[in-house]
mmCIF file with all atom_site columns, C-alpha atoms and ligand atoms in Angstrom:
data_model
loop_
_atom_site.group_PDB
_atom_site.id
_atom_site.type_symbol
_atom_site.label_atom_id
_atom_site.label_alt_id
_atom_site.label_comp_id
_atom_site.label_asym_id
_atom_site.label_entity_id
_atom_site.label_seq_id
_atom_site.pdbx_PDB_ins_code
_atom_site.Cartn_x
_atom_site.Cartn_y
_atom_site.Cartn_z
_atom_site.occupancy
_atom_site.B_iso_or_equiv
_atom_site.pdbx_formal_charge
_atom_site.auth_seq_id
_atom_site.auth_comp_id
_atom_site.auth_asym_id
_atom_site.auth_atom_id
_atom_site.pdbx_PDB_model_num
ATOM   1   C CA . MET A 1 1   ? 19.489  12.919  18.548  1.00 55.00 ? 1   MET A CA 1
ATOM   2   C CA . SER A 1 2   ? 16.664  12.771  16.001  1.00 58.00 ? 2   SER A CA 1
ATOM   3   C CA . ALA A 1 3   ? 13.057  12.192  17.012  1.00 71.00 ? 3   ALA A CA 1
ATOM   4   C CA . THR A 1 4   ? 11.309  9.070   15.674  1.00 77.00 ? 4   THR A CA 1
ATOM   5   C CA . PRO A 1 5   ? 9.319   10.158  12.603  1.00 82.00 ? 5   PRO A CA 1
ATOM   6   C CA . ARG A 1 6   ? 5.550   10.015  12.998  1.00 92.00 ? 6   ARG A CA 1
ATOM   7   C CA . LYS A 1 7   ? 3.838   7.134   11.292  1.00 97.00 ? 7   LYS A CA 1
ATOM   8   C CA . LYS A 1 8   ? 1.883   7.989   8.155   1.00 98.00 ? 8   LYS A CA 1
ATOM   9   C CA . ALA A 1 9   ? -1.662  6.941   7.366   1.00 98.00 ? 9   ALA A CA 1
ATOM   10  C CA . VAL A 1 10  ? -3.614  7.127   4.138   1.00 98.00 ? 10  VAL A CA 1
ATOM   11  C CA . VAL A 1 11  ? -7.411  7.118   4.378   1.00 98.00 ? 11  VAL A CA 1
ATOM   12  C CA . LEU A 1 12  ? -9.430  5.577   1.529   1.00 98.00 ? 12  LEU A CA 1
ATOM   13  C CA . ILE A 1 13  ? -13.003 6.805   1.107   1.00 98.00 ? 13  ILE A CA 1
ATOM   14  C CA . SER A 1 14  ? -15.930 6.651   -1.295  1.00 98.00 ? 14  SER A CA 1
ATOM   15  C CA . GLY A 1 15  ? -18.567 8.781   0.388   1.00 97.00 ? 15  GLY A CA 1
ATOM   16  C CA . GLY A 1 16  ? -19.484 11.363  2.966   1.00 96.00 ? 16  GLY A CA 1
ATOM   17  C CA . GLY A 1 17  ? -16.534 10.667  5.191   1.00 98.00 ? 17  GLY A CA 1
ATOM   18  C CA . THR A 1 18  ? -17.915 11.050  8.698   1.00 98.00 ? 18  THR A CA 1
ATOM   19  C CA . ASN A 1 19  ? -15.365 8.503   9.926   1.00 98.00 ? 19  ASN A CA 1
ATOM   20  C CA . LEU A 1 20  ? -12.662 10.479  8.134   1.00 98.00 ? 20  LEU A CA 1
ATOM   21  C CA . GLN A 1 21  ? -13.975 13.561  9.973   1.00 98.00 ? 21  GLN A CA 1
ATOM   22  C CA . ALA A 1 22  ? -13.602 11.733  13.284  1.00 98.00 ? 22  ALA A CA 1
ATOM   23  C CA . PHE A 1 23  ? -9.926  11.161  12.424  1.00 98.00 ? 23  PHE A CA 1
ATOM   24  C CA . ILE A 1 24  ? -9.496  14.798  11.381  1.00 98.00 ? 24  ILE A CA 1
ATOM   25  C CA . ASP A 1 25  ? -11.098 16.011  14.618  1.00 98.00 ? 25  ASP A CA 1
ATOM   26  C CA . ALA A 1 26  ? -8.947  13.673  16.711  1.00 98.00 ? 26  ALA A CA 1
ATOM   27  C CA . SER A 1 27  ? -5.853  14.849  14.835  1.00 98.00 ? 27  SER A CA 1
ATOM   28  C CA . GLN A 1 28  ? -6.741  18.493  15.466  1.00 98.00 ? 28  GLN A CA 1
ATOM   29  C CA . ARG A 1 29  ? -7.131  17.670  19.158  1.00 98.00 ? 29  ARG A CA 1
ATOM   30  C CA . ARG A 1 30  ? -3.656  16.072  18.949  1.00 97.00 ? 30  ARG A CA 1
ATOM   31  C CA . GLU A 1 31  ? -5.079  12.712  19.936  1.00 98.00 ? 31  GLU A CA 1
ATOM   32  C CA . LEU A 1 32  ? -3.674  10.717  16.999  1.00 98.00 ? 32  LEU A CA 1
ATOM   33  C CA . ASP A 1 33  ? -0.348  8.917   17.237  1.00 97.00 ? 33  ASP A CA 1
ATOM   34  C CA . PHE A 1 34  ? 0.140   9.247   13.473  1.00 98.00 ? 34  PHE A CA 1
ATOM   35  C CA . GLU A 1 35  ? -0.162  11.723  10.643  1.00 98.00 ? 35  GLU A CA 1
ATOM   36  C CA . LEU A 1 36  ? -3.085  11.788  8.196   1.00 98.00 ? 36  LEU A CA 1
ATOM   37  C CA . ALA A 1 37  ? -0.840  12.036  5.168   1.00 98.00 ? 37  ALA A CA 1
ATOM   38  C CA . MET A 1 38  ? -3.337  11.651  2.328   1.00 98.00 ? 38  MET A CA 1
ATOM   39  C CA . VAL A 1 39  ? -6.971  10.909  1.525   1.00 98.00 ? 39  VAL A CA 1
ATOM   40  C CA . VAL A 1 40  ? -7.782  8.942   -1.618  1.00 98.00 ? 40  VAL A CA 1
ATOM   41  C CA . SER A 1 41  ? -11.278 8.588   -3.049  1.00 98.00 ? 41  SER A CA 1
ATOM   42  C CA . ASN A 1 42  ? -12.536 6.402   -5.861  1.00 98.00 ? 42  ASN A CA 1
ATOM   43  C CA . ARG A 1 43  ? -15.402 8.855   -6.428  1.00 97.00 ? 43  ARG A CA 1
ATOM   44  C CA . SER A 1 44  ? -14.892 12.478  -7.450  1.00 96.00 ? 44  SER A CA 1
ATOM   45  C CA . GLN A 1 45  ? -18.102 13.556  -5.686  1.00 96.00 ? 45  GLN A CA 1
ATOM   46  C CA . ALA A 1 46  ? -17.179 12.028  -2.319  1.00 97.00 ? 46  ALA A CA 1
ATOM   47  C CA . GLY A 1 47  ? -17.969 14.579  0.382   1.00 97.00 ? 47  GLY A CA 1
ATOM   48  C CA . GLY A 1 48  ? -14.978 13.340  2.336   1.00 98.00 ? 48  GLY A CA 1
ATOM   49  C CA . LEU A 1 49  ? -12.647 14.971  -0.220  1.00 98.00 ? 49  LEU A CA 1
ATOM   50  C CA . THR A 1 50  ? -13.943 18.397  0.829   1.00 98.00 ? 50  THR A CA 1
ATOM   51  C CA . ARG A 1 51  ? -13.509 17.517  4.491   1.00 98.00 ? 51  ARG A CA 1
ATOM   52  C CA . ALA A 1 52  ? -9.879  16.573  3.794   1.00 98.00 ? 52  ALA A CA 1
ATOM   53  C CA . GLU A 1 53  ? -9.199  19.710  1.735   1.00 98.00 ? 53  GLU A CA 1
ATOM   54  C CA . ASP A 1 54  ? -10.723 21.900  4.451   1.00 98.00 ? 54  ASP A CA 1
ATOM   55  C CA . ALA A 1 55  ? -8.348  20.276  6.927   1.00 98.00 ? 55  ALA A CA 1
ATOM   56  C CA . GLY A 1 56  ? -5.344  20.857  4.661   1.00 98.00 ? 56  GLY A CA 1
ATOM   57  C CA . ILE A 1 57  ? -4.774  17.162  3.925   1.00 98.00 ? 57  ILE A CA 1
ATOM   58  C CA . ASP A 1 58  ? -3.419  16.133  0.550   1.00 98.00 ? 58  ASP A CA 1
ATOM   59  C CA . THR A 1 59  ? -6.113  14.449  -1.585  1.00 98.00 ? 59  THR A CA 1
ATOM   60  C CA . ARG A 1 60  ? -6.212  12.278  -4.676  1.00 98.00 ? 60  ARG A CA 1
ATOM   61  C CA . CYS A 1 61  ? -9.143  11.022  -6.681  1.00 97.00 ? 61  CYS A CA 1
ATOM   62  C CA . LEU A 1 62  ? -8.726  7.811   -8.634  1.00 97.00 ? 62  LEU A CA 1
ATOM   63  C CA . PRO A 1 63  ? -12.137 7.262   -10.239 1.00 96.00 ? 63  PRO A CA 1
ATOM   64  C CA . SER A 1 64  ? -13.105 3.613   -10.452 1.00 96.00 ? 64  SER A CA 1
ATOM   65  C CA . LYS A 1 65  ? -16.350 4.040   -12.388 1.00 94.00 ? 65  LYS A CA 1
ATOM   66  C CA . GLY A 1 66  ? -16.294 2.066   -15.611 1.00 91.00 ? 66  GLY A CA 1
ATOM   67  C CA . ILE A 1 67  ? -13.038 0.304   -14.746 1.00 91.00 ? 67  ILE A CA 1
ATOM   68  C CA . SER A 1 68  ? -13.770 -3.397  -14.770 1.00 90.00 ? 68  SER A CA 1
ATOM   69  C CA . ASP A 1 69  ? -10.177 -4.581  -14.342 1.00 94.00 ? 69  ASP A CA 1
ATOM   70  C CA . ARG A 1 70  ? -9.929  -4.703  -10.549 1.00 93.00 ? 70  ARG A CA 1
ATOM   71  C CA . ALA A 1 71  ? -6.284  -5.734  -10.531 1.00 94.00 ? 71  ALA A CA 1
ATOM   72  C CA . ALA A 1 72  ? -5.331  -2.820  -12.819 1.00 96.00 ? 72  ALA A CA 1
ATOM   73  C CA . TYR A 1 73  ? -7.209  -0.331  -10.629 1.00 97.00 ? 73  TYR A CA 1
ATOM   74  C CA . ASP A 1 74  ? -5.546  -1.654  -7.512  1.00 97.00 ? 74  ASP A CA 1
ATOM   75  C CA . ARG A 1 75  ? -2.130  -1.371  -9.161  1.00 97.00 ? 75  ARG A CA 1
ATOM   76  C CA . SER A 1 76  ? -2.779  2.348   -9.832  1.00 96.00 ? 76  SER A CA 1
ATOM   77  C CA . LEU A 1 77  ? -3.922  2.751   -6.240  1.00 97.00 ? 77  LEU A CA 1
ATOM   78  C CA . ALA A 1 78  ? -0.777  1.033   -4.981  1.00 98.00 ? 78  ALA A CA 1
ATOM   79  C CA . THR A 1 79  ? 1.374   3.333   -7.142  1.00 97.00 ? 79  THR A CA 1
ATOM   80  C CA . GLU A 1 80  ? -0.235  6.363   -5.447  1.00 96.00 ? 80  GLU A CA 1
ATOM   81  C CA . LEU A 1 81  ? 0.179   4.883   -1.992  1.00 97.00 ? 81  LEU A CA 1
ATOM   82  C CA . ASP A 1 82  ? 3.759   3.783   -2.511  1.00 96.00 ? 82  ASP A CA 1
ATOM   83  C CA . ARG A 1 83  ? 4.831   7.374   -3.157  1.00 94.00 ? 83  ARG A CA 1
ATOM   84  C CA . LEU A 1 84  ? 4.103   7.966   0.515   1.00 95.00 ? 84  LEU A CA 1
ATOM   85  C CA . ALA A 1 85  ? 5.089   4.553   1.900   1.00 96.00 ? 85  ALA A CA 1
ATOM   86  C CA . PRO A 1 86  ? 2.243   4.617   4.430   1.00 98.00 ? 86  PRO A CA 1
ATOM   87  C CA . ASP A 1 87  ? 2.542   2.681   7.671   1.00 98.00 ? 87  ASP A CA 1
ATOM   88  C CA . LEU A 1 88  ? -1.214  2.355   7.835   1.00 98.00 ? 88  LEU A CA 1
ATOM   89  C CA . ILE A 1 89  ? -4.096  2.276   5.345   1.00 98.00 ? 89  ILE A CA 1
ATOM   90  C CA . ILE A 1 90  ? -7.458  3.188   6.826   1.00 98.00 ? 90  ILE A CA 1
ATOM   91  C CA . LEU A 1 91  ? -10.565 2.133   4.909   1.00 98.00 ? 91  LEU A CA 1
ATOM   92  C CA . ALA A 1 92  ? -13.307 4.557   5.894   1.00 98.00 ? 92  ALA A CA 1
ATOM   93  C CA . GLY A 1 93  ? -16.351 3.758   3.816   1.00 97.00 ? 93  GLY A CA 1
ATOM   94  C CA . PHE A 1 94  ? -14.253 2.694   0.808   1.00 97.00 ? 94  PHE A CA 1
ATOM   95  C CA . MET A 1 95  ? -16.865 0.820   -1.189  1.00 94.00 ? 95  MET A CA 1
ATOM   96  C CA . ARG A 1 96  ? -14.620 -1.444  -3.191  1.00 94.00 ? 96  ARG A CA 1
ATOM   97  C CA . ILE A 1 97  ? -13.370 -4.932  -2.592  1.00 93.00 ? 97  ILE A CA 1
ATOM   98  C CA . LEU A 1 98  ? -9.584  -4.917  -2.699  1.00 96.00 ? 98  LEU A CA 1
ATOM   99  C CA . SER A 1 99  ? -7.812  -7.545  -4.795  1.00 96.00 ? 99  SER A CA 1
ATOM   100 C CA . ALA A 1 100 ? -5.684  -10.263 -3.213  1.00 96.00 ? 100 ALA A CA 1
ATOM   101 C CA . PRO A 1 101 ? -2.391  -8.815  -4.550  1.00 96.00 ? 101 PRO A CA 1
ATOM   102 C CA . PHE A 1 102 ? -3.246  -5.407  -3.037  1.00 97.00 ? 102 PHE A CA 1
ATOM   103 C CA . VAL A 1 103 ? -4.129  -6.921  0.329   1.00 97.00 ? 103 VAL A CA 1
ATOM   104 C CA . SER A 1 104 ? -0.982  -9.017  0.413   1.00 96.00 ? 104 SER A CA 1
ATOM   105 C CA . ARG A 1 105 ? 1.205   -6.045  -0.603  1.00 96.00 ? 105 ARG A CA 1
ATOM   106 C CA . TYR A 1 106 ? 0.024   -4.177  2.509   1.00 97.00 ? 106 TYR A CA 1
ATOM   107 C CA . ALA A 1 107 ? -0.610  -7.222  4.693   1.00 95.00 ? 107 ALA A CA 1
ATOM   108 C CA . GLY A 1 108 ? -1.145  -6.346  8.311   1.00 97.00 ? 108 GLY A CA 1
ATOM   109 C CA . ARG A 1 109 ? -1.308  -2.620  7.586   1.00 98.00 ? 109 ARG A CA 1
ATOM   110 C CA . ILE A 1 110 ? -4.911  -2.211  6.390   1.00 98.00 ? 110 ILE A CA 1
ATOM   111 C CA . LEU A 1 111 ? -7.739  -1.479  8.817   1.00 98.00 ? 111 LEU A CA 1
ATOM   112 C CA . ASN A 1 112 ? -11.473 -1.350  8.118   1.00 98.00 ? 112 ASN A CA 1
ATOM   113 C CA . ILE A 1 113 ? -14.540 -0.488  10.117  1.00 98.00 ? 113 ILE A CA 1
ATOM   114 C CA . HIS A 1 114 ? -17.665 -2.545  9.585   1.00 98.00 ? 114 HIS A CA 1
ATOM   115 C CA . PRO A 1 115 ? -21.108 -1.658  10.941  1.00 98.00 ? 115 PRO A CA 1
ATOM   116 C CA . SER A 1 116 ? -21.868 -4.911  12.748  1.00 98.00 ? 116 SER A CA 1
ATOM   117 C CA . LEU A 1 117 ? -20.563 -7.048  15.571  1.00 98.00 ? 117 LEU A CA 1
ATOM   118 C CA . LEU A 1 118 ? -18.451 -9.297  13.356  1.00 98.00 ? 118 LEU A CA 1
ATOM   119 C CA . PRO A 1 119 ? -18.515 -12.192 12.677  1.00 98.00 ? 119 PRO A CA 1
ATOM   120 C CA . LEU A 1 120 ? -22.222 -11.333 12.537  1.00 98.00 ? 120 LEU A CA 1
ATOM   121 C CA . TYR A 1 121 ? -23.408 -9.779  9.277   1.00 98.00 ? 121 TYR A CA 1
ATOM   122 C CA . PRO A 1 122 ? -20.450 -9.361  6.954   1.00 98.00 ? 122 PRO A CA 1
ATOM   123 C CA . GLY A 1 123 ? -21.394 -7.524  3.747   1.00 97.00 ? 123 GLY A CA 1
ATOM   124 C CA . LEU A 1 124 ? -24.187 -5.003  3.238   1.00 96.00 ? 124 LEU A CA 1
ATOM   125 C CA . HIS A 1 125 ? -27.484 -4.034  4.967   1.00 98.00 ? 125 HIS A CA 1
ATOM   126 C CA . THR A 1 126 ? -26.159 -4.914  8.390   1.00 98.00 ? 126 THR A CA 1
ATOM   127 C CA . HIS A 1 127 ? -28.636 -2.777  10.349  1.00 98.00 ? 127 HIS A CA 1
ATOM   128 C CA . ALA A 1 128 ? -31.681 -4.244  8.619   1.00 98.00 ? 128 ALA A CA 1
ATOM   129 C CA . ARG A 1 129 ? -30.296 -7.743  9.124   1.00 98.00 ? 129 ARG A CA 1
ATOM   130 C CA . ALA A 1 130 ? -29.744 -7.216  12.849  1.00 98.00 ? 130 ALA A CA 1
ATOM   131 C CA . LEU A 1 131 ? -33.312 -5.921  13.192  1.00 98.00 ? 131 LEU A CA 1
ATOM   132 C CA . ALA A 1 132 ? -34.774 -8.768  11.130  1.00 98.00 ? 132 ALA A CA 1
ATOM   133 C CA . ALA A 1 133 ? -32.965 -11.278 13.330  1.00 98.00 ? 133 ALA A CA 1
ATOM   134 C CA . GLY A 1 134 ? -34.528 -9.752  16.447  1.00 98.00 ? 134 GLY A CA 1
ATOM   135 C CA . ASP A 1 135 ? -31.115 -8.970  17.961  1.00 98.00 ? 135 ASP A CA 1
ATOM   136 C CA . ARG A 1 136 ? -31.060 -6.973  21.168  1.00 98.00 ? 136 ARG A CA 1
ATOM   137 C CA . GLU A 1 137 ? -27.690 -5.435  20.485  1.00 98.00 ? 137 GLU A CA 1
ATOM   138 C CA . HIS A 1 138 ? -25.733 -4.335  17.477  1.00 98.00 ? 138 HIS A CA 1
ATOM   139 C CA . GLY A 1 139 ? -22.595 -2.347  16.857  1.00 98.00 ? 139 GLY A CA 1
ATOM   140 C CA . CYS A 1 140 ? -19.423 -1.964  14.873  1.00 98.00 ? 140 CYS A CA 1
ATOM   141 C CA . THR A 1 141 ? -16.025 -3.612  14.539  1.00 98.00 ? 141 THR A CA 1
ATOM   142 C CA . VAL A 1 142 ? -12.579 -2.381  13.569  1.00 98.00 ? 142 VAL A CA 1
ATOM   143 C CA . HIS A 1 143 ? -10.641 -5.232  12.018  1.00 98.00 ? 143 HIS A CA 1
ATOM   144 C CA . PHE A 1 144 ? -7.546  -6.026  9.977   1.00 98.00 ? 144 PHE A CA 1
ATOM   145 C CA . VAL A 1 145 ? -8.281  -6.497  6.302   1.00 98.00 ? 145 VAL A CA 1
ATOM   146 C CA . THR A 1 146 ? -7.516  -9.870  4.771   1.00 97.00 ? 146 THR A CA 1
ATOM   147 C CA . GLU A 1 147 ? -8.628  -11.414 1.504   1.00 95.00 ? 147 GLU A CA 1
ATOM   148 C CA . GLU A 1 148 ? -11.859 -12.581 3.115   1.00 95.00 ? 148 GLU A CA 1
ATOM   149 C CA . LEU A 1 149 ? -14.520 -9.853  2.930   1.00 94.00 ? 149 LEU A CA 1
ATOM   150 C CA . ASP A 1 150 ? -15.072 -8.457  6.456   1.00 96.00 ? 150 ASP A CA 1
ATOM   151 C CA . GLY A 1 151 ? -13.347 -11.619 7.695   1.00 97.00 ? 151 GLY A CA 1
ATOM   152 C CA . GLY A 1 152 ? -9.997  -10.379 9.020   1.00 98.00 ? 152 GLY A CA 1
ATOM   153 C CA . PRO A 1 153 ? -9.183  -10.553 12.731  1.00 98.00 ? 153 PRO A CA 1
ATOM   154 C CA . PRO A 1 154 ? -11.228 -8.095  14.797  1.00 98.00 ? 154 PRO A CA 1
ATOM   155 C CA . ILE A 1 155 ? -9.499  -5.539  17.018  1.00 98.00 ? 155 ILE A CA 1
ATOM   156 C CA . LEU A 1 156 ? -12.097 -3.386  18.757  1.00 98.00 ? 156 LEU A CA 1
ATOM   157 C CA . GLN A 1 157 ? -15.896 -3.438  18.963  1.00 98.00 ? 157 GLN A CA 1
ATOM   158 C CA . GLY A 1 158 ? -18.441 -0.925  20.161  1.00 98.00 ? 158 GLY A CA 1
ATOM   159 C CA . ARG A 1 159 ? -21.978 -1.971  21.043  1.00 98.00 ? 159 ARG A CA 1
ATOM   160 C CA . VAL A 1 160 ? -25.366 -0.270  21.001  1.00 98.00 ? 160 VAL A CA 1
ATOM   161 C CA . ALA A 1 161 ? -28.650 -1.549  22.393  1.00 98.00 ? 161 ALA A CA 1
ATOM   162 C CA . ILE A 1 162 ? -31.431 -2.041  19.867  1.00 98.00 ? 162 ILE A CA 1
ATOM   163 C CA . GLU A 1 163 ? -34.434 -0.048  21.078  1.00 97.00 ? 163 GLU A CA 1
ATOM   164 C CA . PRO A 1 164 ? -38.124 -0.773  20.437  1.00 96.00 ? 164 PRO A CA 1
ATOM   165 C CA . GLY A 1 165 ? -39.149 1.225   17.371  1.00 96.00 ? 165 GLY A CA 1
ATOM   166 C CA . ASP A 1 166 ? -35.673 1.277   15.829  1.00 98.00 ? 166 ASP A CA 1
ATOM   167 C CA . ASP A 1 167 ? -35.506 1.128   12.059  1.00 98.00 ? 167 ASP A CA 1
ATOM   168 C CA . PRO A 1 168 ? -32.358 0.679   9.951   1.00 98.00 ? 168 PRO A CA 1
ATOM   169 C CA . GLU A 1 169 ? -31.828 4.455   9.780   1.00 98.00 ? 169 GLU A CA 1
ATOM   170 C CA . THR A 1 170 ? -32.117 5.190   13.513  1.00 98.00 ? 170 THR A CA 1
ATOM   171 C CA . LEU A 1 171 ? -29.926 2.219   14.308  1.00 98.00 ? 171 LEU A CA 1
ATOM   172 C CA . ALA A 1 172 ? -27.333 3.178   11.668  1.00 98.00 ? 172 ALA A CA 1
ATOM   173 C CA . ALA A 1 173 ? -27.132 6.691   13.117  1.00 98.00 ? 173 ALA A CA 1
ATOM   174 C CA . ARG A 1 174 ? -26.429 5.395   16.639  1.00 98.00 ? 174 ARG A CA 1
ATOM   175 C CA . VAL A 1 175 ? -23.879 2.866   15.400  1.00 98.00 ? 175 VAL A CA 1
ATOM   176 C CA . LEU A 1 176 ? -22.140 5.586   13.377  1.00 98.00 ? 176 LEU A CA 1
ATOM   177 C CA . GLN A 1 177 ? -21.646 7.656   16.550  1.00 98.00 ? 177 GLN A CA 1
ATOM   178 C CA . VAL A 1 178 ? -19.854 4.692   18.097  1.00 98.00 ? 178 VAL A CA 1
ATOM   179 C CA . GLU A 1 179 ? -17.798 4.134   14.930  1.00 98.00 ? 179 GLU A CA 1
ATOM   180 C CA . HIS A 1 180 ? -16.431 7.660   15.360  1.00 98.00 ? 180 HIS A CA 1
ATOM   181 C CA . GLN A 1 181 ? -15.367 6.787   18.904  1.00 98.00 ? 181 GLN A CA 1
ATOM   182 C CA . ILE A 1 182 ? -13.683 3.472   18.237  1.00 98.00 ? 182 ILE A CA 1
ATOM   183 C CA . TYR A 1 183 ? -11.937 3.895   14.887  1.00 98.00 ? 183 TYR A CA 1
ATOM   184 C CA . PRO A 1 184 ? -9.328  6.507   15.881  1.00 98.00 ? 184 PRO A CA 1
ATOM   185 C CA . ARG A 1 185 ? -8.682  4.589   19.112  1.00 98.00 ? 185 ARG A CA 1
ATOM   186 C CA . ALA A 1 186 ? -8.089  1.306   17.268  1.00 98.00 ? 186 ALA A CA 1
ATOM   187 C CA . ALA A 1 187 ? -5.804  3.041   14.775  1.00 98.00 ? 187 ALA A CA 1
ATOM   188 C CA . ASN A 1 188 ? -3.813  4.511   17.670  1.00 98.00 ? 188 ASN A CA 1
ATOM   189 C CA . LEU A 1 189 ? -3.367  1.017   19.137  1.00 98.00 ? 189 LEU A CA 1
ATOM   190 C CA . PHE A 1 190 ? -1.908  -0.024  15.789  1.00 98.00 ? 190 PHE A CA 1
ATOM   191 C CA . ALA A 1 191 ? 0.294   3.062   15.357  1.00 98.00 ? 191 ALA A CA 1
ATOM   192 C CA . SER A 1 192 ? 1.723   2.686   18.858  1.00 97.00 ? 192 SER A CA 1
ATOM   193 C CA . GLY A 1 193 ? 2.677   -0.900  18.061  1.00 97.00 ? 193 GLY A CA 1
ATOM   194 C CA . ARG A 1 194 ? 0.453   -2.453  20.712  1.00 97.00 ? 194 ARG A CA 1
ATOM   195 C CA . ILE A 1 195 ? -1.757  -4.131  18.124  1.00 98.00 ? 195 ILE A CA 1
ATOM   196 C CA . VAL A 1 196 ? -0.044  -6.215  15.455  1.00 98.00 ? 196 VAL A CA 1
ATOM   197 C CA . TYR A 1 197 ? -1.269  -8.569  12.731  1.00 98.00 ? 197 TYR A CA 1
ATOM   198 C CA . ARG A 1 198 ? 0.578   -11.873 12.557  1.00 97.00 ? 198 ARG A CA 1
ATOM   199 C CA . ASP A 1 199 ? -0.268  -15.082 10.698  1.00 95.00 ? 199 ASP A CA 1
ATOM   200 C CA . GLY A 1 200 ? -3.960  -14.297 10.402  1.00 95.00 ? 200 GLY A CA 1
ATOM   201 C CA . GLN A 1 201 ? -4.301  -13.250 14.034  1.00 97.00 ? 201 GLN A CA 1
ATOM   202 C CA . CYS A 1 202 ? -4.419  -10.025 15.970  1.00 98.00 ? 202 CYS A CA 1
ATOM   203 C CA . LEU A 1 203 ? -1.863  -9.671  18.765  1.00 98.00 ? 203 LEU A CA 1
ATOM   204 C CA . LEU A 1 204 ? -2.223  -7.223  21.648  1.00 98.00 ? 204 LEU A CA 1
ATOM   205 C CA . ASP A 1 205 ? 1.010   -6.584  23.546  1.00 97.00 ? 205 ASP A CA 1
ATOM   206 C CA . ASN A 1 206 ? 2.477   -9.739  21.936  1.00 97.00 ? 206 ASN A CA 1
ATOM   207 C CA . LYS A 1 207 ? -0.412  -11.986 23.012  1.00 97.00 ? 207 LYS A CA 1
ATOM   208 C CA . VAL A 1 208 ? -3.028  -13.367 20.668  1.00 98.00 ? 208 VAL A CA 1
ATOM   209 C CA . LEU A 1 209 ? -6.294  -11.503 21.096  1.00 97.00 ? 209 LEU A CA 1
ATOM   210 C CA . SER A 1 210 ? -8.834  -14.306 21.302  1.00 94.00 ? 210 SER A CA 1
ATOM   211 C CA . LYS A 1 211 ? -11.781 -11.933 21.155  1.00 96.00 ? 211 LYS A CA 1
ATOM   212 C CA . PRO A 1 212 ? -11.977 -8.279  20.183  1.00 98.00 ? 212 PRO A CA 1
ATOM   213 C CA . LEU A 1 213 ? -11.435 -5.510  22.706  1.00 98.00 ? 213 LEU A CA 1
ATOM   214 C CA . ARG A 1 214 ? -14.639 -3.777  23.760  1.00 97.00 ? 214 ARG A CA 1
ATOM   215 C CA . TYR A 1 215 ? -15.105 -0.047  23.852  1.00 96.00 ? 215 TYR A CA 1
ATOM   216 C CA . PRO A 1 216 ? -15.087 1.551   26.370  1.00 89.00 ? 216 PRO A CA 1
ATOM   217 C CA . ASP A 1 217 ? -14.509 -1.305  28.851  1.00 88.00 ? 217 ASP A CA 1
ATOM   218 C CA . SER A 1 218 ? -11.197 -2.659  27.499  1.00 87.00 ? 218 SER A CA 1
ATOM   219 C CA . LEU A 1 219 ? -9.429  0.658   26.927  1.00 81.00 ? 219 LEU A CA 1
HETATM 220 C C1 . LIG B 2 .   ? -19.792 3.393   7.777   1.00 55.74 ? 301 LIG B C1 1
HETATM 221 O O1 . LIG B 2 .   ? -21.040 2.889   8.141   1.00 55.74 ? 301 LIG B O1 1
HETATM 222 C C2 . LIG B 2 .   ? -18.766 2.313   7.900   1.00 55.74 ? 301 LIG B C2 1
HETATM 223 O O2 . LIG B 2 .   ? -19.056 1.396   8.903   1.00 55.74 ? 301 LIG B O2 1
HETATM 224 C C3 . LIG B 2 .   ? -18.845 1.619   6.573   1.00 55.74 ? 301 LIG B C3 1
HETATM 225 O O3 . LIG B 2 .   ? -19.069 2.667   5.650   1.00 55.74 ? 301 LIG B O3 1
HETATM 226 C C4 . LIG B 2 .   ? -19.715 3.752   6.300   1.00 55.74 ? 301 LIG B C4 1
HETATM 227 C C5 . LIG B 2 .   ? -18.897 4.968   6.034   1.00 55.74 ? 301 LIG B C5 1
HETATM 228 O O4 . LIG B 2 .   ? -19.517 6.135   6.471   1.00 55.74 ? 301 LIG B O4 1
HETATM 229 N N1 . LIG B 2 .   ? -17.642 0.877   6.323   1.00 55.74 ? 301 LIG B N1 1
HETATM 230 P P1 . LIG B 2 .   ? -18.746 7.528   6.386   1.00 55.74 ? 301 LIG B P1 1
HETATM 231 O O5 . LIG B 2 .   ? -18.421 7.787   4.914   1.00 55.74 ? 301 LIG B O5 1
HETATM 232 O O6 . LIG B 2 .   ? -17.509 7.421   7.215   1.00 55.74 ? 301 LIG B O6 1
HETATM 233 O O7 . LIG B 2 .   ? -19.715 8.522   6.913   1.00 55.74 ? 301 LIG B O7 1
#
């Protein structure tokens, strides 16, 4: 009798890779229900590449600088990914908008983490925007990626209180800590088959998730 093969994930990064590190740490603690098969960066200087190499994970760099043809870049990216046939694509600070053909090729298999309580503040400068709005809480969301920027169905959110005296940097640092907690957990829900993307919605245990799970209460 053969064991079911472990699911394979590819992590896409552009920068320092602290979320990638959270996955690496969870993997080393044997807490991930899938294998980190490869890390791909669109920037050669991304610190996350070193983190992956140090952990013995296969890496690729596909520089995007100066490439204006988004569809062509995404086709090269897909060629790299298809060699591995990943079950899951984890965007971890990948600072590129993916083209519609790329998203539809991997529909329901791409996750992203966004530093806000979506649907609040899609796009950039989320911490400054939450502060400017006078919000009392802020946080982060793991969601499925669709063609709409930061608009795919949310899976899991983590919240932080906004404290008097917070600035975008202090708030970002606290949110990042929570990102590291929720992202591997959300990816595990996907890898175990409990969370599924279907027809623009997120299903948990075959039921439509009408609002995102909350960490730590819902898990
Ligand atoms: C995080 O803030 C994440 O929410 C956003 O990009 C940043 C990546 O940080 N998508 P890191 O490279 O994982 O440290």
